[in-house]
Amino acid sequence: MSADPQQAKQPVSAALAGPYGHPFHPILVTVPIGAWVASLIFDLASHVAGDPAALARGALWLIAIGVLGALAAATVGFLDFLAIPAGTPAFRTGLLHLGLNLGVTVAFAVDFLWRRAEGTHGAVPWGPLALSVVALATLTVSGYLGGKLAYHYGVRVADEATQATGFRR
């Protein structure tokens, strides 16, 4: 099977996924990543700060923002995934990246529901905090795979000839 490597560089829909060489997915993932990392910081701070309930509420809503941001990033990322030829190493990497991110998003949605059920009356309980740590560790692996897709396989990144123009004298 001979796959066209240029196929993975072209969007299914430039209006939805971003123009050639400027995909929207890497921009959108900063919202859930930032919100979820901040929520973990709030979780930890709730165990040492003077007003743990306020920090626990903040972490709860940061998780919600992260889940909503992840859904937006996943929608655009799925369009990028559709451009990758099936049966290629890039496709398999993309499938694993997609699966891990889906698992992370579900874990944080469960984390949000768990926290809502328990309430935010004090420091974040150890169970939801541990779930956040595991989900963020998984997100780190998935982020590495996303970087591999962009930087190693060049998915949705300019082709080599276009990239070379930036280095001509």
Coordinates of N, CA and C in Angstrom, one line a residue:
M1 N 0.8 -1.2 0.0 CA 0.0 0.0 0.0 C 0.9 1.2 0.0
S2 N 0.7 2.1 -1.0 CA 1.5 3.3 -1.1 C 0.6 4.5 -0.8
A3 N 0.9 5.1 0.4 CA 0.0 6.3 0.8 C 0.7 7.5 0.4
D4 N 0.0 8.5 0.0 CA 0.5 9.8 -0.4 C 0.8 10.6 0.9
P5 N 2.1 10.9 1.2 CA 2.4 11.6 2.4 C 1.8 13.0 2.4
Q6 N 1.6 13.6 1.2 CA 1.0 15.0 1.2 C -0.4 15.0 1.6
Q7 N -1.1 13.9 1.5 CA -2.5 13.8 1.9 C -2.7 14.2 3.4
A8 N -1.8 13.8 4.3 CA -1.9 14.1 5.7 C -1.6 15.6 6.0
K9 N -1.1 16.3 5.0 CA -0.8 17.7 5.2 C -1.9 18.7 4.8
Q10 N -2.9 18.1 4.1 CA -4.0 18.9 3.6 C -5.3 18.7 4.5
P11 N -5.9 19.8 4.9 CA -7.1 19.6 5.7 C -8.3 19.0 5.0
V12 N -9.2 18.4 5.7 CA -10.4 17.9 5.1 C -11.3 19.2 4.8
S13 N -11.2 20.2 5.7 CA -11.9 21.4 5.5 C -11.1 22.5 6.1
A14 N -10.5 23.4 5.2 CA -9.6 24.4 5.8 C -10.4 25.4 6.6
A15 N -11.7 25.6 6.3 CA -12.5 26.5 7.1 C -12.7 26.0 8.5
L16 N -12.8 24.7 8.6 CA -13.1 24.1 10.0 C -11.8 23.7 10.7
A17 N -10.8 23.2 10.0 CA -9.6 22.7 10.6 C -8.4 23.6 10.6
G18 N -8.5 24.7 9.8 CA -7.4 25.7 9.7 C -6.8 25.6 8.4
P19 N -6.2 26.7 7.9 CA -5.5 26.6 6.6 C -4.3 25.8 6.6
Y20 N -3.8 25.5 5.4 CA -2.6 24.7 5.2 C -1.4 25.3 6.0
G21 N -0.8 24.4 6.8 CA 0.3 24.8 7.6 C 0.0 25.5 8.9
H22 N -1.3 25.8 9.2 CA -1.8 26.5 10.4 C -3.0 25.8 11.0
P23 N -2.9 24.6 11.4 CA -4.1 23.9 11.9 C -4.6 24.5 13.2
F24 N -5.9 24.4 13.4 CA -6.5 24.9 14.7 C -6.3 24.0 15.9
H25 N -6.2 22.7 15.6 CA -6.1 21.8 16.8 C -5.0 22.1 17.8
P26 N -3.7 22.3 17.4 CA -2.7 22.7 18.3 C -3.0 23.9 19.1
I27 N -3.7 24.9 18.6 CA -4.1 26.1 19.3 C -5.1 25.8 20.3
L28 N -6.1 25.0 19.9 CA -7.3 24.7 20.8 C -6.9 23.8 22.0
V29 N -5.9 22.9 21.8 CA -5.6 22.0 22.9 C -5.0 22.8 24.1
T30 N -4.5 24.0 23.9 CA -4.0 24.7 25.1 C -5.1 25.0 26.1
V31 N -6.3 25.1 25.7 CA -7.4 25.4 26.7 C -7.6 24.2 27.7
P32 N -7.8 23.0 27.2 CA -8.0 21.9 28.2 C -6.7 21.6 29.0
I33 N -5.6 21.7 28.3 CA -4.3 21.4 29.0 C -4.1 22.4 30.1
G34 N -4.2 23.7 29.8 CA -4.0 24.7 30.8 C -5.0 24.6 31.9
A35 N -6.3 24.4 31.6 CA -7.3 24.3 32.6 C -7.1 23.1 33.5
W36 N -6.7 22.0 33.0 CA -6.6 20.8 33.8 C -5.3 20.9 34.6
V37 N -4.2 21.4 34.1 CA -3.0 21.6 34.9 C -3.3 22.6 36.1
A38 N -4.0 23.7 35.8 CA -4.4 24.6 36.8 C -5.3 24.0 37.8
S39 N -6.2 23.1 37.4 CA -7.1 22.5 38.4 C -6.3 21.6 39.4
L40 N -5.2 20.9 38.9 CA -4.4 20.1 39.8 C -3.7 21.0 40.8
I41 N -3.2 22.2 40.3 CA -2.5 23.1 41.2 C -3.5 23.6 42.3
F42 N -4.8 23.9 41.9 CA -5.8 24.3 42.8 C -6.1 23.1 43.8
D43 N -6.1 21.9 43.3 CA -6.4 20.7 44.1 C -5.3 20.6 45.2
L44 N -4.1 20.7 44.8 CA -3.0 20.6 45.8 C -3.0 21.8 46.8
A45 N -3.3 23.0 46.3 CA -3.3 24.2 47.1 C -4.5 24.0 48.1
S46 N -5.5 23.4 47.8 CA -6.7 23.2 48.7 C -6.3 22.4 49.9
H47 N -5.2 21.7 49.9 CA -4.8 21.0 51.1 C -3.8 21.8 52.0
V48 N -3.4 22.9 51.5 CA -2.5 23.7 52.3 C -2.9 25.2 52.5
A49 N -3.9 25.6 51.8 CA -4.3 27.0 51.8 C -5.4 27.2 52.9
G50 N -5.6 28.5 53.2 CA -6.5 28.9 54.2 C -8.0 28.7 53.9
D51 N -8.4 28.8 52.6 CA -9.7 28.6 52.1 C -9.8 27.5 51.1
P52 N -9.8 26.2 51.6 CA -9.8 25.1 50.7 C -11.1 25.0 49.9
A53 N -12.2 25.4 50.4 CA -13.4 25.2 49.6 C -13.4 26.1 48.4
A54 N -12.9 27.3 48.5 CA -12.8 28.2 47.3 C -11.9 27.6 46.2
L55 N -10.8 27.0 46.6 CA -9.9 26.4 45.7 C -10.5 25.1 45.1
A56 N -11.2 24.4 45.9 CA -11.9 23.2 45.4 C -13.0 23.6 44.3
R57 N -13.7 24.6 44.6 CA -14.7 25.1 43.6 C -14.0 25.6 42.3
G58 N -12.9 26.3 42.5 CA -12.1 26.7 41.3 C -11.6 25.6 40.5
A59 N -11.1 24.5 41.2 CA -10.7 23.3 40.4 C -11.8 22.7 39.7
L60 N -13.0 22.6 40.4 CA -14.1 22.0 39.7 C -14.5 22.7 38.4
W61 N -14.5 24.0 38.4 CA -14.9 24.7 37.2 C -13.8 24.8 36.2
L62 N -12.5 24.7 36.6 CA -11.4 24.5 35.6 C -11.5 23.2 34.9
I63 N -11.9 22.2 35.6 CA -12.1 20.9 35.0 C -13.2 21.0 34.0
A64 N -14.3 21.6 34.3 CA -15.4 21.8 33.3 C -15.0 22.6 32.1
I65 N -14.2 23.6 32.3 CA -13.7 24.4 31.2 C -12.8 23.5 30.3
G66 N -12.0 22.7 31.0 CA -11.1 21.8 30.2 C -11.9 20.8 29.4
V67 N -13.0 20.2 29.9 CA -13.8 19.2 29.2 C -14.4 19.9 28.0
L68 N -15.0 21.1 28.2 CA -15.6 21.8 27.0 C -14.5 22.1 26.0
G69 N -13.3 22.6 26.4 CA -12.3 22.9 25.5 C -11.8 21.7 24.8
A70 N -11.7 20.5 25.5 CA -11.3 19.3 24.9 C -12.3 18.8 23.8
L71 N -13.6 19.1 24.0 CA -14.5 18.7 23.0 C -14.3 19.5 21.7
A72 N -14.0 20.8 21.9 CA -13.8 21.7 20.7 C -12.5 21.2 20.0
A73 N -11.4 21.0 20.8 CA -10.2 20.5 20.2 C -10.3 19.2 19.5
A74 N -11.1 18.3 20.1 CA -11.3 17.0 19.5 C -12.0 17.0 18.2
T75 N -13.0 17.9 18.1 CA -13.7 18.1 16.8 C -12.8 18.4 15.7
V76 N -12.0 19.4 15.9 CA -11.0 19.9 14.9 C -9.9 18.8 14.7
G77 N -9.5 18.2 15.8 CA -8.4 17.2 15.7 C -8.9 16.0 14.9
F78 N -10.2 15.6 15.0 CA -10.7 14.5 14.2 C -10.7 14.8 12.7
L79 N -10.9 16.1 12.4 CA -10.8 16.5 10.9 C -9.4 16.3 10.4
D80 N -8.4 16.6 11.3 CA -7.0 16.4 10.9 C -6.8 14.9 10.8
F81 N -7.3 14.1 11.7 CA -7.1 12.6 11.7 C -7.7 12.0 10.4
L82 N -8.8 12.5 9.9 CA -9.4 12.0 8.7 C -8.5 12.2 7.5
A83 N -7.6 13.1 7.5 CA -6.7 13.4 6.4 C -5.5 12.4 6.3
I84 N -5.3 11.6 7.4 CA -4.1 10.7 7.4 C -4.5 9.4 6.7
P85 N -3.7 8.9 5.8 CA -4.0 7.7 5.1 C -4.0 6.5 6.0
A86 N -5.1 5.7 6.0 CA -5.2 4.5 6.8 C -4.1 3.5 6.6
G87 N -3.7 2.8 7.6 CA -2.7 1.7 7.5 C -1.3 2.2 7.6
T88 N -1.1 3.5 7.8 CA 0.3 4.1 7.9 C 0.7 4.2 9.4
P89 N 2.0 4.3 9.7 CA 2.4 4.6 11.1 C 1.8 5.9 11.6
A90 N 1.6 6.9 10.8 CA 1.0 8.1 11.3 C -0.4 7.9 11.6
F91 N -1.1 7.1 10.9 CA -2.5 6.8 11.2 C -2.6 6.0 12.5
R92 N -1.7 5.0 12.7 CA -1.8 4.3 14.0 C -1.4 5.2 15.2
T93 N -0.5 6.1 15.0 CA -0.1 7.0 16.1 C -1.3 8.0 16.3
G94 N -1.9 8.4 15.3 CA -3.1 9.3 15.4 C -4.3 8.6 16.1
L95 N -4.4 7.3 15.8 CA -5.5 6.6 16.5 C -5.2 6.4 18.0
L96 N -4.0 6.1 18.3 CA -3.6 6.0 19.7 C -3.8 7.4 20.4
H97 N -3.3 8.4 19.8 CA -3.5 9.8 20.3 C -5.0 10.1 20.5
L98 N -5.8 9.8 19.6 CA -7.2 10.0 19.7 C -7.8 9.2 20.9
G99 N -7.5 8.0 21.0 CA -8.0 7.1 22.0 C -7.6 7.6 23.4
L100 N -6.3 7.9 23.5 CA -5.9 8.4 24.9 C -6.6 9.7 25.2
N101 N -6.7 10.6 24.3 CA -7.4 11.9 24.6 C -8.9 11.7 24.9
L102 N -9.5 10.7 24.3 CA -10.9 10.4 24.6 C -11.0 9.9 26.0
G103 N -10.0 9.0 26.4 CA -10.0 8.5 27.7 C -9.8 9.6 28.8
V104 N -8.9 10.5 28.5 CA -8.6 11.6 29.4 C -9.8 12.5 29.6
T105 N -10.5 12.8 28.5 CA -11.7 13.7 28.5 C -12.8 13.0 29.4
V106 N -13.0 11.7 29.1 CA -14.0 11.0 29.9 C -13.6 11.0 31.4
A107 N -12.3 10.7 31.7 CA -11.8 10.7 33.1 C -12.1 12.1 33.8
F108 N -11.8 13.2 33.1 CA -12.1 14.5 33.7 C -13.6 14.7 33.8
A109 N -14.4 14.2 32.8 CA -15.9 14.4 33.0 C -16.3 13.6 34.2
V110 N -15.8 12.4 34.4 CA -16.2 11.6 35.6 C -15.7 12.4 36.9
D111 N -14.5 12.9 36.8 CA -13.9 13.7 37.9 C -14.8 14.8 38.3
F112 N -15.3 15.5 37.3 CA -16.2 16.7 37.5 C -17.5 16.2 38.2
L113 N -18.1 15.1 37.7 CA -19.3 14.6 38.3 C -19.1 14.1 39.7
W114 N -18.0 13.4 40.0 CA -17.6 12.9 41.3 C -17.5 14.1 42.3
R115 N -16.8 15.1 41.9 CA -16.6 16.3 42.7 C -18.0 17.0 43.0
R116 N -18.8 17.1 42.0 CA -20.1 17.7 42.2 C -21.0 16.9 43.2
A117 N -20.9 15.6 43.1 CA -21.7 14.8 44.0 C -21.2 14.9 45.4
E118 N -19.9 15.0 45.6 CA -19.3 15.1 47.0 C -19.4 16.5 47.5
G119 N -19.5 17.5 46.7 CA -19.6 18.9 47.1 C -18.2 19.5 47.3
T120 N -18.1 20.8 47.5 CA -16.8 21.5 47.6 C -16.8 22.2 48.9
H121 N -16.9 21.4 50.0 CA -16.9 22.0 51.4 C -15.6 22.2 52.0
G122 N -14.6 21.5 51.5 CA -13.3 21.6 52.1 C -12.2 21.2 51.0
A123 N -11.1 20.7 51.4 CA -10.1 20.3 50.5 C -10.6 19.2 49.6
V124 N -10.0 19.2 48.4 CA -10.4 18.2 47.4 C -10.1 16.8 47.9
P125 N -11.0 15.9 47.9 CA -10.8 14.5 48.4 C -9.7 13.9 47.5
W126 N -9.0 12.9 48.2 CA -7.9 12.2 47.5 C -8.3 11.4 46.3
G127 N -9.4 10.9 46.2 CA -9.9 10.1 45.1 C -9.9 10.9 43.8
P128 N -10.7 12.0 43.8 CA -10.7 12.9 42.6 C -9.3 13.5 42.3
L129 N -8.6 13.8 43.3 CA -7.2 14.3 43.1 C -6.4 13.3 42.4
A130 N -6.4 12.0 42.8 CA -5.7 10.9 42.2 C -6.1 10.7 40.7
L131 N -7.4 10.8 40.5 CA -7.9 10.7 39.1 C -7.4 11.7 38.2
S132 N -7.3 13.0 38.7 CA -6.7 14.1 38.0 C -5.2 13.8 37.6
V133 N -4.5 13.3 38.6 CA -3.1 13.0 38.4 C -2.9 11.9 37.3
V134 N -3.7 10.9 37.4 CA -3.6 9.8 36.4 C -4.0 10.3 35.0
A135 N -5.1 11.1 34.9 CA -5.5 11.7 33.7 C -4.5 12.6 33.1
L136 N -3.8 13.4 33.9 CA -2.8 14.3 33.4 C -1.5 13.5 32.9
A137 N -1.2 12.5 33.6 CA -0.1 11.6 33.2 C -0.4 11.0 31.8
T138 N -1.6 10.6 31.6 CA -2.0 10.0 30.3 C -2.0 11.1 29.3
L139 N -2.4 12.3 29.6 CA -2.4 13.4 28.7 C -1.0 13.8 28.2
T140 N 0.0 13.6 29.1 CA 1.4 13.8 28.8 C 1.8 12.9 27.7
V141 N 1.5 11.6 27.8 CA 1.8 10.6 26.8 C 1.1 11.0 25.5
S142 N -0.1 11.3 25.6 CA -0.9 11.7 24.4 C -0.3 12.9 23.7
G143 N 0.1 13.9 24.5 CA 0.7 15.1 24.0 C 2.0 14.8 23.2
Y144 N 2.8 13.8 23.8 CA 4.0 13.4 23.1 C 3.6 12.8 21.7
L145 N 2.6 12.0 21.7 CA 2.2 11.4 20.4 C 1.7 12.5 19.4
G146 N 1.0 13.5 19.9 CA 0.5 14.6 19.1 C 1.7 15.4 18.5
G147 N 2.8 15.6 19.3 CA 4.0 16.2 18.8 C 4.6 15.3 17.8
K148 N 4.6 14.0 18.0 CA 5.2 13.1 17.0 C 4.4 13.2 15.6
L149 N 3.1 13.3 15.7 CA 2.3 13.5 14.5 C 2.7 14.8 13.7
A150 N 2.9 15.9 14.4 CA 3.2 17.1 13.8 C 4.7 17.2 13.4
Y151 N 5.6 16.9 14.3 CA 7.0 17.2 14.1 C 7.7 16.0 13.4
H152 N 7.3 14.8 13.6 CA 8.0 13.7 13.0 C 7.3 13.3 11.7
Y153 N 6.0 13.2 11.7 CA 5.2 12.8 10.5 C 4.8 14.0 9.6
G154 N 4.8 15.2 10.2 CA 4.4 16.4 9.4 C 2.9 16.5 9.1
V155 N 2.1 15.8 10.0 CA 0.6 15.9 9.7 C 0.2 17.4 9.9
R156 N -0.5 17.9 8.9 CA -1.1 19.2 8.8 C 0.0 20.3 9.0
V157 N 1.2 20.0 8.6 CA 2.3 20.9 8.6 C 2.8 21.1 7.2
A158 N 3.4 22.3 6.9 CA 3.8 22.6 5.5 C 4.8 21.5 5.0
D159 N 4.8 21.2 3.7 CA 5.7 20.2 3.2 C 7.1 20.7 3.2
E160 N 8.0 19.9 2.9 CA 9.5 20.2 3.0 C 9.9 21.3 2.1
A161 N 9.4 21.4 0.9 CA 9.7 22.5 0.0 C 9.3 23.8 0.6
T162 N 8.1 23.9 1.1 CA 7.6 25.1 1.7 C 8.4 25.5 2.9
Q163 N 8.7 24.5 3.8 CA 9.5 24.8 4.9 C 10.9 25.3 4.6
A164 N 11.5 24.8 3.5 CA 12.8 25.1 3.1 C 12.9 26.6 2.7
T165 N 11.8 27.2 2.3 CA 11.9 28.6 1.9 C 12.3 29.5 3.1
G166 N 12.0 29.1 4.3 CA 12.4 29.9 5.5 C 13.8 29.8 5.8
F167 N 14.6 29.0 5.1 CA 16.0 28.8 5.4 C 16.9 29.2 4.2
R168 N 16.3 29.8 3.2 CA 17.2 30.2 2.0 C 17.8 31.6 2.4
R169 N 18.9 31.8 1.8 CA 19.6 33.1 2.1 C 19.3 34.0 0.9

